[in-house]
Amino acid sequence: MGKISLELIAKSHSHTKKRRDETVQQYVRRLTHLYFSEKNIDEIDNLHHCRNLSVLYLYDNNISKIKNLGFASNLTHLYLQKNQITKIEGLDNLKRLTKLYLGSNAITVVEGLERLENLRELHIEKQTLPPGEKLLFEPRSLQALAKSLCVLNISENNIDSIEELKCLTNMTQFFTENNCLSDMKELSRVLAAWPSVWRLEMTGNTLCHKKKYRDRVIVMSRSLVMLDGKEINETAKRFLMNWKASRDARRRQRRQLNFLEGGTSTNFISGSSNALTSIPSLPPLPGSQNPGLNPVIYEGVGQGVLPRGTKPLAAIVQARAPNSTLLNRKPVEDISQSRFPNIFAPPRPIISEGNWESDSDIHSGPPVSLQT
């Protein structure tokens, strides 16, 4: 079993070179990067001399617990993948940590991240989980990361729902390959809450086998640039977006028509129909019993008196074209059955008009003189 010692630190590969006139302690204090991958290390210890440490590589070891990192207030990158870690802990003092790599461990709950207000990337893929269990997320940790986390990798963790991740509103890259996601509607809701996401990796989930999966996901997010390792063509994306907008418009129109025809609110419909689609009519003449008709056109319909020397329009038309079908129509009291019906009224049968091209409708005799 390997242990971290002062001599091991001094001999480790680093970009910082030791000066001839400085001691080991002085040299170690200046180090910013430490590379301890594949050293069979089973415990994090003796690193407190490295006060300026910003990047620490400890992947591919036998570490089972995260501890003794309280001194590393300047640490920004921590690589702990491929160890034997079972719990996220001991990170409260790492205020400047921006990238945390914990893939291929045995973590069952994402927790202990409440103090990491600057964490931008969290990689916690491929955890060794008990049979039938999935990776869980502690709500407090998610809320703490809501405004800072941009990259999240949770691939191969038996996850069947991502609804609780909607709070991560600054998400730009999301990796959830080889999980158990199957709900397209849930995915749509989550992507709607991530306005900046540009990369999405979902290969190996159940929903990837659904009809038109790729097209349906593309129209869920306007910011998406890459899906499952393939760049999204801008022309194809624009076409799909326009198609979606047209489809949504048709659906809204269909819902409105169904609402109006369904009779869910008869008073509302009748009131709106009368207010919006009623046909204007001529103002009634004094003493008229049928306010919708003007006696200038239909003689005798109303009780109004025409000025002296004025002939009704019906008489003029009768003299000019006695066989015209316009004179054979009776005034209708139901406005929905008129030539200009209410568009919300039920459909009516088409009234057959006379054949305007036949000789029977043309007055072939001599012109009739008008009597004044």
Coordinates of C-alpha atoms in Angstrom, one line a residue:
M1 CA 0.0 0.0 0.0
G2 CA 1.3 3.4 -1.0
K3 CA 1.4 6.4 1.2
I4 CA 2.0 10.1 0.4
S5 CA 5.1 11.3 2.0
L6 CA 7.2 14.5 1.8
E7 CA 9.8 12.7 -0.3
L8 CA 7.2 11.3 -2.7
I9 CA 5.8 14.9 -3.1
A10 CA 9.3 16.2 -3.8
K11 CA 9.9 13.5 -6.4
S12 CA 6.6 13.7 -8.1
H13 CA 6.3 15.0 -11.7
S14 CA 5.6 18.8 -11.6
H15 CA 5.9 21.8 -13.8
T16 CA 7.6 23.6 -10.9
K17 CA 11.4 23.0 -10.7
K18 CA 13.3 22.8 -7.5
R19 CA 15.9 25.5 -7.0
R20 CA 19.3 24.6 -5.7
D21 CA 19.3 26.9 -2.7
E22 CA 15.8 25.9 -1.3
T23 CA 14.9 23.2 1.1
V24 CA 12.3 20.5 0.4
Q25 CA 9.7 22.2 2.5
Q26 CA 10.2 25.5 0.6
Y27 CA 9.9 23.7 -2.7
V28 CA 6.8 21.8 -1.7
R29 CA 5.2 25.0 -0.6
R30 CA 5.5 26.5 -4.1
L31 CA 3.9 23.5 -5.8
T32 CA 0.6 24.1 -7.6
H33 CA 0.1 20.7 -9.4
L34 CA 0.6 17.2 -8.0
Y35 CA 0.4 14.0 -10.0
F36 CA -0.2 10.9 -7.9
S37 CA -2.2 8.7 -10.3
E38 CA -1.6 5.0 -10.3
K39 CA 0.5 5.0 -7.1
N40 CA -1.5 2.5 -5.1
I41 CA -2.3 5.3 -2.6
D42 CA -5.0 4.3 -0.1
E43 CA -5.1 7.4 2.1
I44 CA -4.9 11.2 1.4
D45 CA -2.3 12.5 3.9
N46 CA 0.7 14.7 4.3
L47 CA -0.4 17.2 1.8
H48 CA -0.8 20.1 4.2
H49 CA 2.7 21.5 3.2
C50 CA 1.3 22.3 -0.3
R51 CA -0.4 25.5 0.6
N52 CA -0.6 26.7 -3.0
L53 CA -1.9 23.5 -4.5
S54 CA -4.5 24.2 -7.2
V55 CA -4.7 20.9 -9.1
L56 CA -4.5 17.4 -7.5
Y57 CA -4.4 14.1 -9.5
L58 CA -5.3 11.1 -7.4
Y59 CA -7.2 8.9 -9.9
D60 CA -6.5 5.1 -10.3
N61 CA -5.7 4.5 -6.7
N62 CA -7.2 2.7 -3.7
I63 CA -8.6 5.7 -1.8
S64 CA -11.8 4.9 0.2
K65 CA -12.4 8.2 2.0
I66 CA -11.9 11.9 1.1
K67 CA -10.2 13.6 4.0
N68 CA -7.3 15.8 5.0
L69 CA -8.0 18.4 2.4
G70 CA -9.0 21.3 4.7
F71 CA -5.8 23.1 4.0
A72 CA -6.3 23.3 0.2
S73 CA -8.3 26.5 0.0
N74 CA -6.7 27.3 -3.4
L75 CA -7.6 23.9 -5.0
T76 CA -9.6 24.3 -8.2
H77 CA -9.4 20.8 -9.8
L78 CA -9.7 17.5 -8.0
Y79 CA -9.4 14.2 -9.8
L80 CA -10.5 11.2 -7.7
Q81 CA -12.0 8.8 -10.3
K82 CA -11.4 5.1 -10.2
N83 CA -10.9 4.7 -6.5
Q84 CA -13.0 3.0 -3.8
I85 CA -14.8 6.1 -2.4
T86 CA -18.3 5.4 -1.0
K87 CA -19.3 8.9 0.2
I88 CA -18.8 12.5 -0.8
E89 CA -17.3 14.3 2.2
G90 CA -14.5 16.4 3.4
L91 CA -14.9 19.1 0.8
D92 CA -16.4 22.0 2.8
N93 CA -13.2 24.1 2.8
L94 CA -12.6 23.9 -1.0
K95 CA -14.3 27.2 -1.7
R96 CA -12.5 27.7 -5.1
L97 CA -13.1 24.2 -6.4
T98 CA -14.5 24.3 -10.0
K99 CA -14.0 20.8 -11.3
L100 CA -14.7 17.6 -9.4
Y101 CA -14.1 14.1 -10.9
L102 CA -15.6 11.2 -9.0
G103 CA -16.3 8.7 -11.7
S104 CA -16.0 4.9 -11.3
N105 CA -16.3 4.8 -7.5
A106 CA -19.0 3.3 -5.2
I107 CA -21.0 6.5 -4.4
T108 CA -24.8 6.0 -4.0
V109 CA -25.8 9.6 -3.1
V110 CA -24.7 12.9 -4.5
E111 CA -24.3 14.9 -1.3
G112 CA -21.8 17.0 0.7
L113 CA -21.6 19.7 -1.9
E114 CA -23.5 22.5 -0.1
R115 CA -20.4 24.6 0.4
L116 CA -19.0 24.3 -3.2
E117 CA -20.6 27.5 -4.5
N118 CA -18.1 27.8 -7.4
L119 CA -18.3 24.2 -8.7
R120 CA -18.9 24.2 -12.4
E121 CA -18.2 20.6 -13.4
L122 CA -19.3 17.4 -11.6
H123 CA -18.3 14.0 -13.1
I124 CA -19.9 11.1 -11.2
E125 CA -20.4 8.5 -13.9
K126 CA -20.2 4.7 -13.7
Q127 CA -20.7 4.2 -9.9
T128 CA -20.7 0.7 -8.5
L129 CA -24.2 0.5 -7.1
P130 CA -26.0 -2.3 -5.3
P131 CA -28.2 -4.4 -7.5
G132 CA -31.5 -2.7 -8.3
E133 CA -30.5 0.7 -6.9
K134 CA -29.8 4.0 -8.7
L135 CA -27.8 7.1 -8.0
L136 CA -29.7 9.6 -5.8
F137 CA -29.4 13.3 -5.4
E138 CA -29.7 15.2 -2.2
P139 CA -31.9 18.3 -2.6
R140 CA -29.7 20.6 -0.6
S141 CA -26.7 19.8 -2.7
L142 CA -28.7 20.4 -5.9
Q143 CA -30.0 23.8 -4.7
A144 CA -26.4 24.8 -3.7
L145 CA -25.2 24.0 -7.2
A146 CA -28.2 25.5 -9.0
K147 CA -26.5 28.7 -10.1
S148 CA -22.9 27.5 -10.7
L149 CA -23.0 24.0 -12.2
C150 CA -22.6 23.9 -16.0
V151 CA -21.4 20.4 -16.8
L152 CA -22.9 17.2 -15.3
N153 CA -22.0 13.6 -16.1
I154 CA -24.2 11.0 -14.6
S155 CA -23.9 8.2 -17.2
E156 CA -24.3 4.5 -16.3
N157 CA -26.0 5.0 -12.9
N158 CA -29.4 3.3 -13.5
I159 CA -31.1 6.7 -13.5
D160 CA -34.8 6.6 -14.7
S161 CA -35.8 10.3 -14.0
I162 CA -34.1 13.7 -14.2
E163 CA -37.0 15.8 -13.2
E164 CA -35.2 17.0 -10.0
L165 CA -32.3 18.4 -12.1
K166 CA -34.5 21.2 -13.5
C167 CA -33.1 23.5 -10.8
L168 CA -29.6 23.5 -12.5
T169 CA -30.6 26.4 -14.7
N170 CA -27.0 27.1 -15.9
M171 CA -26.5 23.7 -17.5
T172 CA -24.5 23.8 -20.7
Q173 CA -23.4 20.1 -21.1
F174 CA -25.3 17.1 -19.8
F175 CA -24.1 13.5 -20.1
T176 CA -26.6 10.7 -19.2
E177 CA -25.7 7.8 -21.4
N178 CA -26.7 4.2 -20.7
N179 CA -29.3 5.0 -18.1
C180 CA -33.0 4.1 -18.0
L181 CA -34.7 7.3 -19.2
S182 CA -37.9 6.7 -21.2
D183 CA -40.1 9.8 -20.7
M184 CA -39.9 12.3 -23.6
K185 CA -42.3 14.7 -21.9
E186 CA -40.1 14.8 -18.8
L187 CA -37.0 15.5 -21.0
S188 CA -38.9 18.3 -22.7
R189 CA -39.7 19.9 -19.3
V190 CA -36.1 19.7 -18.2
L191 CA -34.6 21.1 -21.4
A192 CA -37.1 24.0 -21.2
A193 CA -35.6 24.8 -17.8
W194 CA -32.0 24.8 -19.3
P195 CA -31.9 27.8 -21.7
S196 CA -28.1 27.5 -22.2
V197 CA -27.6 23.8 -22.8
W198 CA -25.7 23.1 -26.1
R199 CA -24.6 19.5 -25.7
L200 CA -26.7 16.5 -24.8
E201 CA -25.4 12.9 -24.7
M202 CA -28.2 10.3 -24.2
T203 CA -27.1 7.2 -26.1
G204 CA -28.2 4.0 -24.6
N205 CA -31.5 5.1 -23.0
T206 CA -34.9 3.7 -23.7
L207 CA -36.2 6.9 -25.2
C208 CA -33.5 6.8 -27.9
H209 CA -35.5 4.0 -29.6
K210 CA -38.7 6.0 -29.9
K211 CA -40.0 7.2 -33.3
K212 CA -38.2 10.3 -34.6
Y213 CA -36.3 10.6 -31.3
R214 CA -33.6 12.9 -32.7
D215 CA -36.0 15.3 -34.4
R216 CA -38.2 15.5 -31.3
V217 CA -35.3 16.3 -29.1
I218 CA -33.9 18.9 -31.4
V219 CA -37.1 21.0 -31.3
M220 CA -37.1 20.8 -27.5
S221 CA -34.2 23.3 -27.2
R222 CA -33.2 26.2 -29.4
S223 CA -29.7 26.3 -27.9
L224 CA -28.8 22.7 -28.6
V225 CA -25.8 22.3 -30.9
M226 CA -24.7 18.7 -30.4
L227 CA -26.8 15.6 -29.7
D228 CA -25.3 12.2 -29.0
G229 CA -21.9 13.1 -30.4
K230 CA -23.3 14.5 -33.7
E231 CA -23.5 18.2 -34.5
I232 CA -27.0 19.5 -35.3
N233 CA -27.3 20.9 -38.8
E234 CA -28.5 24.5 -38.6
T235 CA -30.7 24.2 -41.7
A236 CA -32.4 21.0 -40.5
K237 CA -32.9 22.6 -37.1
R238 CA -34.5 25.7 -38.6
F239 CA -36.8 23.5 -40.6
L240 CA -37.8 21.5 -37.6
M241 CA -38.4 24.6 -35.5
N242 CA -40.7 26.0 -38.2
W243 CA -42.6 22.7 -38.4
K244 CA -43.1 22.7 -34.7
A245 CA -44.3 26.3 -34.6
S246 CA -46.8 25.4 -37.4
R247 CA -48.0 22.3 -35.6
D248 CA -48.4 24.1 -32.3
A249 CA -50.5 26.8 -34.1
R250 CA -52.8 24.2 -35.6
R251 CA -53.2 22.5 -32.2
R252 CA -54.1 25.8 -30.6
Q253 CA -56.7 26.5 -33.3
R254 CA -58.1 23.0 -33.0
R255 CA -58.5 23.4 -29.2
Q256 CA -60.3 26.7 -29.7
L257 CA -62.7 25.2 -32.2
N258 CA -63.3 22.2 -30.0
F259 CA -64.0 24.5 -27.0
L260 CA -66.5 26.6 -29.0
E261 CA -68.2 23.6 -30.5
G262 CA -68.2 21.6 -27.3
G263 CA -70.8 23.8 -25.6
T264 CA -68.9 24.0 -22.3
S265 CA -70.1 27.5 -21.7
T266 CA -73.2 28.2 -23.8
N267 CA -73.7 31.7 -22.4
F268 CA -70.1 32.6 -23.0
I269 CA -70.2 31.3 -26.5
S270 CA -73.5 32.9 -27.5
G271 CA -72.4 36.2 -26.0
S272 CA -69.0 36.2 -27.7
S273 CA -70.7 35.2 -31.0
N274 CA -73.2 38.0 -30.9
A275 CA -70.5 40.5 -29.9
L276 CA -67.8 39.5 -32.4
T277 CA -69.7 38.1 -35.4
S278 CA -73.1 39.7 -35.5
I279 CA -74.0 41.2 -38.9
P280 CA -74.8 44.9 -38.8
S281 CA -78.2 45.8 -40.2
L282 CA -79.8 49.1 -41.3
P283 CA -81.3 51.2 -38.5
P284 CA -85.0 50.9 -38.1
L285 CA -87.3 53.5 -39.5
P286 CA -89.8 55.1 -37.2
G287 CA -92.7 52.8 -36.6
S288 CA -91.0 49.8 -38.2
Q289 CA -92.0 46.4 -36.7
N290 CA -89.1 44.5 -38.3
P291 CA -85.9 46.6 -37.5
G292 CA -83.7 44.4 -39.7
L293 CA -85.4 45.3 -43.1
N294 CA -85.7 48.5 -44.9
P295 CA -89.1 49.2 -46.6
V296 CA -87.2 51.0 -49.4
I297 CA -86.3 47.4 -50.5
Y298 CA -89.3 45.4 -49.4
E299 CA -92.6 47.2 -49.8
G300 CA -95.1 46.5 -47.2
V301 CA -92.8 44.7 -44.8
G302 CA -92.6 47.6 -42.4
Q303 CA -95.2 50.1 -41.5
G304 CA -93.0 53.1 -42.3
V305 CA -94.2 55.6 -44.9
L306 CA -91.9 56.4 -47.9
P307 CA -91.5 59.9 -49.1
R308 CA -93.9 61.0 -51.8
G309 CA -92.7 60.2 -55.3
T310 CA -90.4 57.4 -54.1
K311 CA -90.7 53.9 -55.6
P312 CA -89.6 50.9 -53.6
L313 CA -86.5 49.2 -54.9
A314 CA -88.4 46.0 -55.2
A315 CA -90.8 47.6 -57.7
I316 CA -87.9 48.8 -59.8
V317 CA -86.2 45.4 -59.9
Q318 CA -89.6 43.8 -60.7
A319 CA -89.9 46.1 -63.7
R320 CA -86.4 45.5 -64.9
A321 CA -86.1 41.8 -64.3
P322 CA -89.4 40.2 -63.2
N323 CA -88.0 36.7 -63.2
S324 CA -85.0 37.4 -60.9
T325 CA -84.6 35.0 -58.0
L326 CA -83.6 37.9 -55.8
L327 CA -87.3 38.9 -55.5
N328 CA -88.5 35.4 -54.7
R329 CA -86.6 35.3 -51.4
K330 CA -88.5 35.8 -48.2
P331 CA -87.0 37.9 -45.5
V332 CA -85.6 35.6 -42.8
E333 CA -85.9 36.5 -39.2
D334 CA -83.1 34.1 -38.1
I335 CA -79.9 35.9 -38.9
S336 CA -77.9 32.6 -38.9
Q337 CA -79.9 31.5 -41.9
S338 CA -79.3 34.7 -44.0
R339 CA -76.9 35.2 -46.9
F340 CA -74.3 36.3 -44.4
P341 CA -74.7 33.8 -41.6
N342 CA -73.0 33.7 -38.2
I343 CA -69.7 31.8 -38.7
F344 CA -70.3 30.1 -35.4
A345 CA -73.8 28.9 -36.4
P346 CA -74.2 25.2 -37.4
P347 CA -73.6 24.5 -41.1
R348 CA -76.7 24.9 -43.3
P349 CA -77.5 23.3 -46.7
I350 CA -76.5 25.2 -49.8
I351 CA -79.4 27.0 -51.4
S352 CA -79.5 26.2 -55.1
E353 CA -79.3 29.4 -57.2
G354 CA -80.9 29.7 -60.6
N355 CA -78.8 29.2 -63.7
W356 CA -77.8 32.7 -64.5
E357 CA -76.6 31.6 -68.0
S358 CA -80.0 30.1 -69.1
D359 CA -82.5 32.1 -71.2
S360 CA -85.3 31.5 -68.7
D361 CA -83.8 34.1 -66.3
I362 CA -83.3 36.8 -69.0
H363 CA -86.2 39.2 -69.8
S364 CA -86.3 39.2 -73.6
G365 CA -89.4 41.4 -74.1
P366 CA -89.4 45.1 -74.7
P367 CA -88.3 47.3 -71.8
V368 CA -91.1 48.3 -69.5
S369 CA -91.5 51.9 -68.9
L370 CA -91.4 53.1 -65.3
Q371 CA -94.4 54.8 -63.9
T372 CA -93.7 57.8 -61.8

